[in-house]
Amino acid sequence: MILFSKHSYNRTIKLFNLRTFSFLQLIKKTIIFLLNNLIGGVIMWTRSEVKEKGKESFKRNYWMSVIVAFIYSLFFASATYSASRNQGEVESQLSGEAANNPDFGLVLLVVLGILGVVLLVLKLIDLFVFNPLEVGCNRFFLVNQDTNAQLPEVLYAFKNNYINSVLGLFIRDIVIAIGCICFIIPGLILSYSYRMVPYILADNPSVSPIEALKTSRAMMKGQKWNCFVYDLSFIGWYILSACTLGILAVFYVNPYKYNSNAELYRRIKG
């Protein structure tokens, strides 16, 4: 019994050491992966330079930048609000019906059917209208870095390889959503990996959707952490915007940020 106990003890220790070693190796590989992807690239830009150029482009074409930034923010904010509002209305309706209606099962099916149709319509609008519109807005800010861009640039994606913009951003959203479902951090990393997809499609609409994703991922390798810090550098402006009920965001912060984002793409692209 004593020999058996010693044997079991030694075996347990070896198994523990093996698992500990495997766990440490996993941590090591994870850290190496994060370092290579987040901060492993050659940085050819600084936040101050990017923001200064963005501010210069914004002020040079002030009102057009304000209008396009408002269109950009309005469409995507309204889509998010509509989805959340529909969900809230359905939840309140279901709670009322559950308490008062004996035919709750039938009502539930009808309400879920209506909700499904509404969500499908919203998704189709997002896919075929908002996606190319996002590319068009980014096209405006790219052009605005060199010259005073005009409002028709917003419709650029509708006239130039429309389907590439639709599919490219659709695939991007699906990949990021899968990452968020798995865990928040992978979703955040993927959102930075494919951050440049709409700019790539705006810059070269002949690029295929898959190629746009591959190019964005290659561009953002080693740039993610610096881009994350760059985004954080605007947080003070957004706090001030909240204090002004969004007025500052409309007339200054959003057009300033979007112009700077376009310049960031140009700097990383090289």
Tab-separated table of C-alpha atoms in Angstrom:
chain	number	residue	atom	x	y	z
A	1	MET	CA	0.000	0.000	0.000
A	2	ILE	CA	2.870	2.347	0.810
A	3	LEU	CA	4.568	1.584	-2.546
A	4	PHE	CA	1.269	2.080	-4.335
A	5	SER	CA	0.739	5.381	-2.584
A	6	LYS	CA	4.238	6.615	-3.499
A	7	HIS	CA	3.707	5.524	-7.086
A	8	SER	CA	0.361	7.335	-7.231
A	9	TYR	CA	1.914	10.419	-5.660
A	10	ASN	CA	4.786	10.506	-8.164
A	11	ARG	CA	2.402	9.996	-11.040
A	12	THR	CA	0.170	12.816	-9.803
A	13	ILE	CA	3.170	15.161	-9.480
A	14	LYS	CA	4.354	14.335	-13.017
A	15	LEU	CA	0.853	14.879	-14.397
A	16	PHE	CA	0.589	18.193	-12.537
A	17	ASN	CA	3.975	19.336	-13.827
A	18	LEU	CA	3.052	18.351	-17.379
A	19	ARG	CA	-0.210	20.277	-17.260
A	20	THR	CA	1.491	23.275	-15.681
A	21	PHE	CA	4.147	23.232	-18.398
A	22	SER	CA	1.470	23.004	-21.116
A	23	PHE	CA	-0.442	25.894	-19.541
A	24	LEU	CA	2.698	28.038	-19.350
A	25	GLN	CA	3.511	27.225	-22.988
A	26	LEU	CA	-0.009	28.300	-23.948
A	27	ILE	CA	0.441	31.582	-22.078
A	28	LYS	CA	3.820	32.116	-23.747
A	29	LYS	CA	2.381	31.529	-27.231
A	30	THR	CA	-0.550	33.825	-26.461
A	31	ILE	CA	1.770	36.622	-25.303
A	32	ILE	CA	3.965	36.209	-28.397
A	33	PHE	CA	0.876	36.277	-30.617
A	34	LEU	CA	-0.430	39.437	-28.956
A	35	LEU	CA	2.957	41.161	-29.121
A	36	ASN	CA	3.372	40.315	-32.806
A	37	ASN	CA	-0.152	41.418	-33.704
A	38	LEU	CA	-0.637	44.372	-31.382
A	39	ILE	CA	2.765	46.044	-31.103
A	40	GLY	CA	5.095	44.079	-33.345
A	41	GLY	CA	5.032	46.265	-36.450
A	42	VAL	CA	7.113	49.190	-37.643
A	43	ILE	CA	5.359	52.421	-36.685
A	44	MET	CA	5.789	55.118	-39.335
A	45	TRP	CA	3.327	57.592	-37.850
A	46	THR	CA	2.613	59.500	-34.656
A	47	ARG	CA	-0.742	60.407	-33.130
A	48	SER	CA	0.075	64.100	-33.120
A	49	GLU	CA	0.944	64.130	-36.834
A	50	VAL	CA	-2.158	62.189	-37.830
A	51	LYS	CA	-4.482	64.337	-35.737
A	52	GLU	CA	-2.867	67.567	-36.889
A	53	LYS	CA	-3.321	66.626	-40.556
A	54	GLY	CA	-6.893	65.498	-39.890
A	55	LYS	CA	-7.694	68.777	-38.161
A	56	GLU	CA	-6.156	70.731	-41.026
A	57	SER	CA	-8.251	68.852	-43.620
A	58	PHE	CA	-11.372	69.267	-41.517
A	59	LYS	CA	-10.955	73.036	-41.090
A	60	ARG	CA	-10.081	73.515	-44.771
A	61	ASN	CA	-13.405	71.957	-45.824
A	62	TYR	CA	-15.391	72.594	-42.658
A	63	TRP	CA	-19.042	72.498	-43.676
A	64	MET	CA	-18.756	69.596	-46.088
A	65	SER	CA	-16.914	67.604	-43.389
A	66	VAL	CA	-19.620	68.428	-40.857
A	67	ILE	CA	-22.416	67.364	-43.226
A	68	VAL	CA	-20.799	64.063	-44.254
A	69	ALA	CA	-19.816	63.240	-40.668
A	70	PHE	CA	-23.423	63.915	-39.626
A	71	ILE	CA	-24.732	61.627	-42.397
A	72	TYR	CA	-22.243	58.934	-41.371
A	73	SER	CA	-23.179	59.135	-37.682
A	74	LEU	CA	-26.916	59.553	-38.293
A	75	PHE	CA	-27.392	56.464	-40.430
A	76	PHE	CA	-25.419	54.097	-38.210
A	77	ALA	CA	-26.790	55.510	-34.948
A	78	SER	CA	-30.356	55.298	-36.284
A	79	ALA	CA	-29.855	51.660	-37.332
A	80	THR	CA	-28.614	50.725	-33.861
A	81	TYR	CA	-31.403	52.688	-32.172
A	82	SER	CA	-34.105	51.125	-34.352
A	83	ALA	CA	-32.936	47.589	-33.526
A	84	SER	CA	-32.786	48.268	-29.760
A	85	ARG	CA	-36.127	50.100	-29.826
A	86	ASN	CA	-37.867	47.222	-31.599
A	87	GLN	CA	-36.433	44.771	-29.083
A	88	GLY	CA	-37.656	46.902	-26.165
A	89	GLU	CA	-41.153	47.260	-27.617
A	90	VAL	CA	-41.412	43.521	-28.193
A	91	GLU	CA	-40.277	42.734	-24.642
A	92	SER	CA	-42.834	45.106	-23.106
A	93	GLN	CA	-45.574	43.771	-25.349
A	94	LEU	CA	-44.760	40.167	-24.508
A	95	SER	CA	-44.738	40.847	-20.758
A	96	GLY	CA	-48.187	42.468	-20.995
A	97	GLU	CA	-49.627	39.673	-23.092
A	98	ALA	CA	-48.198	36.986	-20.819
A	99	ALA	CA	-50.063	38.484	-17.874
A	100	ASN	CA	-53.424	39.180	-19.572
A	101	ASN	CA	-53.870	36.939	-22.589
A	102	PRO	CA	-54.663	33.221	-22.256
A	103	ASP	CA	-53.664	32.713	-25.906
A	104	PHE	CA	-50.150	33.860	-25.138
A	105	GLY	CA	-48.490	31.138	-27.241
A	106	LEU	CA	-50.261	32.282	-30.413
A	107	VAL	CA	-49.512	35.933	-29.653
A	108	LEU	CA	-45.865	35.031	-29.059
A	109	LEU	CA	-45.580	33.407	-32.482
A	110	VAL	CA	-47.178	36.410	-34.201
A	111	VAL	CA	-44.974	38.925	-32.383
A	112	LEU	CA	-41.811	36.916	-33.062
A	113	GLY	CA	-42.798	36.665	-36.716
A	114	ILE	CA	-43.258	40.430	-36.958
A	115	LEU	CA	-39.966	40.989	-35.135
A	116	GLY	CA	-38.205	38.621	-37.510
A	117	VAL	CA	-39.542	40.501	-40.553
A	118	VAL	CA	-38.532	43.883	-39.062
A	119	LEU	CA	-35.022	42.660	-38.241
A	120	LEU	CA	-34.669	41.133	-41.705
A	121	VAL	CA	-35.685	44.414	-43.362
A	122	LEU	CA	-33.241	46.361	-41.148
A	123	LYS	CA	-30.459	43.924	-41.985
A	124	LEU	CA	-31.148	44.190	-45.708
A	125	ILE	CA	-31.074	47.995	-45.459
A	126	ASP	CA	-27.815	47.756	-43.540
A	127	LEU	CA	-26.372	45.364	-46.109
A	128	PHE	CA	-27.414	47.110	-49.330
A	129	VAL	CA	-27.559	50.764	-48.228
A	130	PHE	CA	-25.487	51.416	-45.108
A	131	ASN	CA	-22.480	49.287	-46.128
A	132	PRO	CA	-21.827	51.120	-49.432
A	133	LEU	CA	-22.705	54.384	-47.690
A	134	GLU	CA	-19.975	53.703	-45.113
A	135	VAL	CA	-17.490	53.150	-47.933
A	136	GLY	CA	-18.685	56.357	-49.631
A	137	CYS	CA	-18.308	58.446	-46.464
A	138	ASN	CA	-14.797	57.107	-45.975
A	139	ARG	CA	-14.087	57.879	-49.631
A	140	PHE	CA	-15.072	61.489	-48.964
A	141	PHE	CA	-12.645	61.797	-46.048
A	142	LEU	CA	-9.840	60.139	-48.031
A	143	VAL	CA	-10.245	62.582	-50.908
A	144	ASN	CA	-10.539	65.436	-48.431
A	145	GLN	CA	-6.971	64.875	-47.243
A	146	ASP	CA	-5.636	66.238	-50.548
A	147	THR	CA	-8.374	68.535	-51.807
A	148	ASN	CA	-11.785	69.843	-50.832
A	149	ALA	CA	-14.002	66.790	-51.304
A	150	GLN	CA	-17.610	67.263	-52.411
A	151	LEU	CA	-20.826	65.652	-51.205
A	152	PRO	CA	-21.296	63.301	-54.240
A	153	GLU	CA	-18.286	61.313	-52.998
A	154	VAL	CA	-20.674	59.788	-50.445
A	155	LEU	CA	-22.368	57.887	-53.287
A	156	TYR	CA	-19.055	56.619	-54.660
A	157	ALA	CA	-19.608	52.961	-53.726
A	158	PHE	CA	-23.037	52.882	-55.392
A	159	LYS	CA	-21.357	53.736	-58.709
A	160	ASN	CA	-18.101	51.780	-58.411
A	161	ASN	CA	-18.174	47.999	-57.840
A	162	TYR	CA	-21.202	48.252	-55.568
A	163	ILE	CA	-21.300	44.540	-54.797
A	164	ASN	CA	-17.707	44.575	-53.480
A	165	SER	CA	-18.644	47.137	-50.831
A	166	VAL	CA	-21.774	45.191	-49.883
A	167	LEU	CA	-19.998	41.845	-49.534
A	168	GLY	CA	-16.742	43.196	-48.106
A	169	LEU	CA	-18.351	44.896	-45.115
A	170	PHE	CA	-20.854	42.053	-44.690
A	171	ILE	CA	-18.032	39.502	-44.356
A	172	ARG	CA	-16.151	41.875	-42.041
A	173	ASP	CA	-19.186	42.220	-39.755
A	174	ILE	CA	-19.741	38.444	-39.678
A	175	VAL	CA	-16.107	37.726	-38.749
A	176	ILE	CA	-16.095	40.361	-35.981
A	177	ALA	CA	-19.458	39.129	-34.659
A	178	ILE	CA	-18.120	35.564	-34.413
A	179	GLY	CA	-15.098	36.892	-32.504
A	180	CYS	CA	-17.368	38.777	-30.086
A	181	ILE	CA	-19.497	35.678	-29.527
A	182	CYS	CA	-16.387	33.654	-28.664
A	183	PHE	CA	-15.104	36.336	-26.297
A	184	ILE	CA	-14.922	40.133	-26.119
A	185	ILE	CA	-11.143	40.453	-26.549
A	186	PRO	CA	-10.927	38.384	-29.791
A	187	GLY	CA	-13.814	40.452	-31.138
A	188	LEU	CA	-11.976	43.680	-30.266
A	189	ILE	CA	-8.765	42.440	-31.887
A	190	LEU	CA	-10.647	41.404	-35.038
A	191	SER	CA	-12.379	44.786	-35.211
A	192	TYR	CA	-8.942	46.423	-35.354
A	193	SER	CA	-7.622	43.803	-37.779
A	194	TYR	CA	-10.354	44.681	-40.286
A	195	ARG	CA	-10.601	48.373	-39.436
A	196	MET	CA	-9.208	49.410	-42.829
A	197	VAL	CA	-11.605	47.378	-45.010
A	198	PRO	CA	-13.954	50.297	-45.891
A	199	TYR	CA	-10.954	52.544	-46.643
A	200	ILE	CA	-9.377	49.905	-48.894
A	201	LEU	CA	-12.640	49.516	-50.818
A	202	ALA	CA	-13.002	53.308	-51.012
A	203	ASP	CA	-9.420	53.648	-52.221
A	204	ASN	CA	-9.573	50.810	-54.744
A	205	PRO	CA	-13.094	49.481	-55.472
A	206	SER	CA	-11.747	46.817	-57.833
A	207	VAL	CA	-10.289	44.906	-54.863
A	208	SER	CA	-12.288	41.772	-54.076
A	209	PRO	CA	-13.982	41.505	-50.641
A	210	ILE	CA	-11.651	38.723	-49.472
A	211	GLU	CA	-8.581	40.580	-50.709
A	212	ALA	CA	-9.735	43.703	-48.859
A	213	LEU	CA	-9.935	41.733	-45.608
A	214	LYS	CA	-6.502	40.168	-46.173
A	215	THR	CA	-4.965	43.553	-46.979
A	216	SER	CA	-6.487	45.173	-43.893
A	217	ARG	CA	-5.230	42.371	-41.681
A	218	ALA	CA	-1.717	42.708	-43.121
A	219	MET	CA	-1.770	46.495	-42.717
A	220	MET	CA	-2.909	46.314	-39.102
A	221	LYS	CA	-0.419	43.670	-38.005
A	222	GLY	CA	1.611	45.291	-35.234
A	223	GLN	CA	-0.493	48.481	-35.468
A	224	LYS	CA	-3.495	47.543	-33.349
A	225	TRP	CA	-2.213	48.741	-29.985
A	226	ASN	CA	-1.125	52.113	-31.348
A	227	CYS	CA	-4.473	52.512	-33.103
A	228	PHE	CA	-6.235	51.643	-29.859
A	229	VAL	CA	-4.250	54.314	-27.996
A	230	TYR	CA	-4.980	56.719	-30.856
A	231	ASP	CA	-8.720	56.111	-30.403
A	232	LEU	CA	-8.398	56.642	-26.646
A	233	SER	CA	-6.785	60.025	-27.281
A	234	PHE	CA	-10.206	61.314	-28.421
A	235	ILE	CA	-12.019	60.271	-25.255
A	236	GLY	CA	-11.726	63.738	-23.718
A	237	TRP	CA	-13.455	65.236	-26.740
A	238	TYR	CA	-16.330	62.762	-26.461
A	239	ILE	CA	-16.765	63.539	-22.766
A	240	LEU	CA	-17.028	67.233	-23.666
A	241	SER	CA	-19.492	66.289	-26.429
A	242	ALA	CA	-21.683	64.489	-23.912
A	243	CYS	CA	-21.666	67.635	-21.742
A	244	THR	CA	-22.986	69.628	-24.737
A	245	LEU	CA	-25.661	66.998	-25.534
A	246	GLY	CA	-23.798	65.973	-28.694
A	247	ILE	CA	-23.624	69.442	-30.242
A	248	LEU	CA	-19.825	69.524	-30.043
A	249	ALA	CA	-19.681	66.076	-31.666
A	250	VAL	CA	-21.748	67.223	-34.643
A	251	PHE	CA	-19.864	70.446	-35.328
A	252	TYR	CA	-16.345	69.491	-34.318
A	253	VAL	CA	-15.435	66.107	-32.830
A	254	ASN	CA	-16.932	63.688	-35.403
A	255	PRO	CA	-15.654	65.464	-38.553
A	256	TYR	CA	-12.283	65.940	-36.851
A	257	LYS	CA	-12.098	62.227	-35.925
A	258	TYR	CA	-13.231	60.951	-39.340
A	259	ASN	CA	-10.708	63.128	-41.178
A	260	SER	CA	-7.995	61.929	-38.809
A	261	ASN	CA	-9.040	58.299	-39.362
A	262	ALA	CA	-8.629	58.761	-43.119
A	263	GLU	CA	-5.162	60.224	-42.594
A	264	LEU	CA	-4.342	57.295	-40.286
A	265	TYR	CA	-5.167	54.890	-43.121
A	266	ARG	CA	-2.886	56.795	-45.489
A	267	ARG	CA	-0.001	56.760	-43.010
A	268	ILE	CA	-0.290	53.028	-42.308
A	269	LYS	CA	-0.682	52.260	-46.010
A	270	GLY	CA	2.542	54.196	-46.658
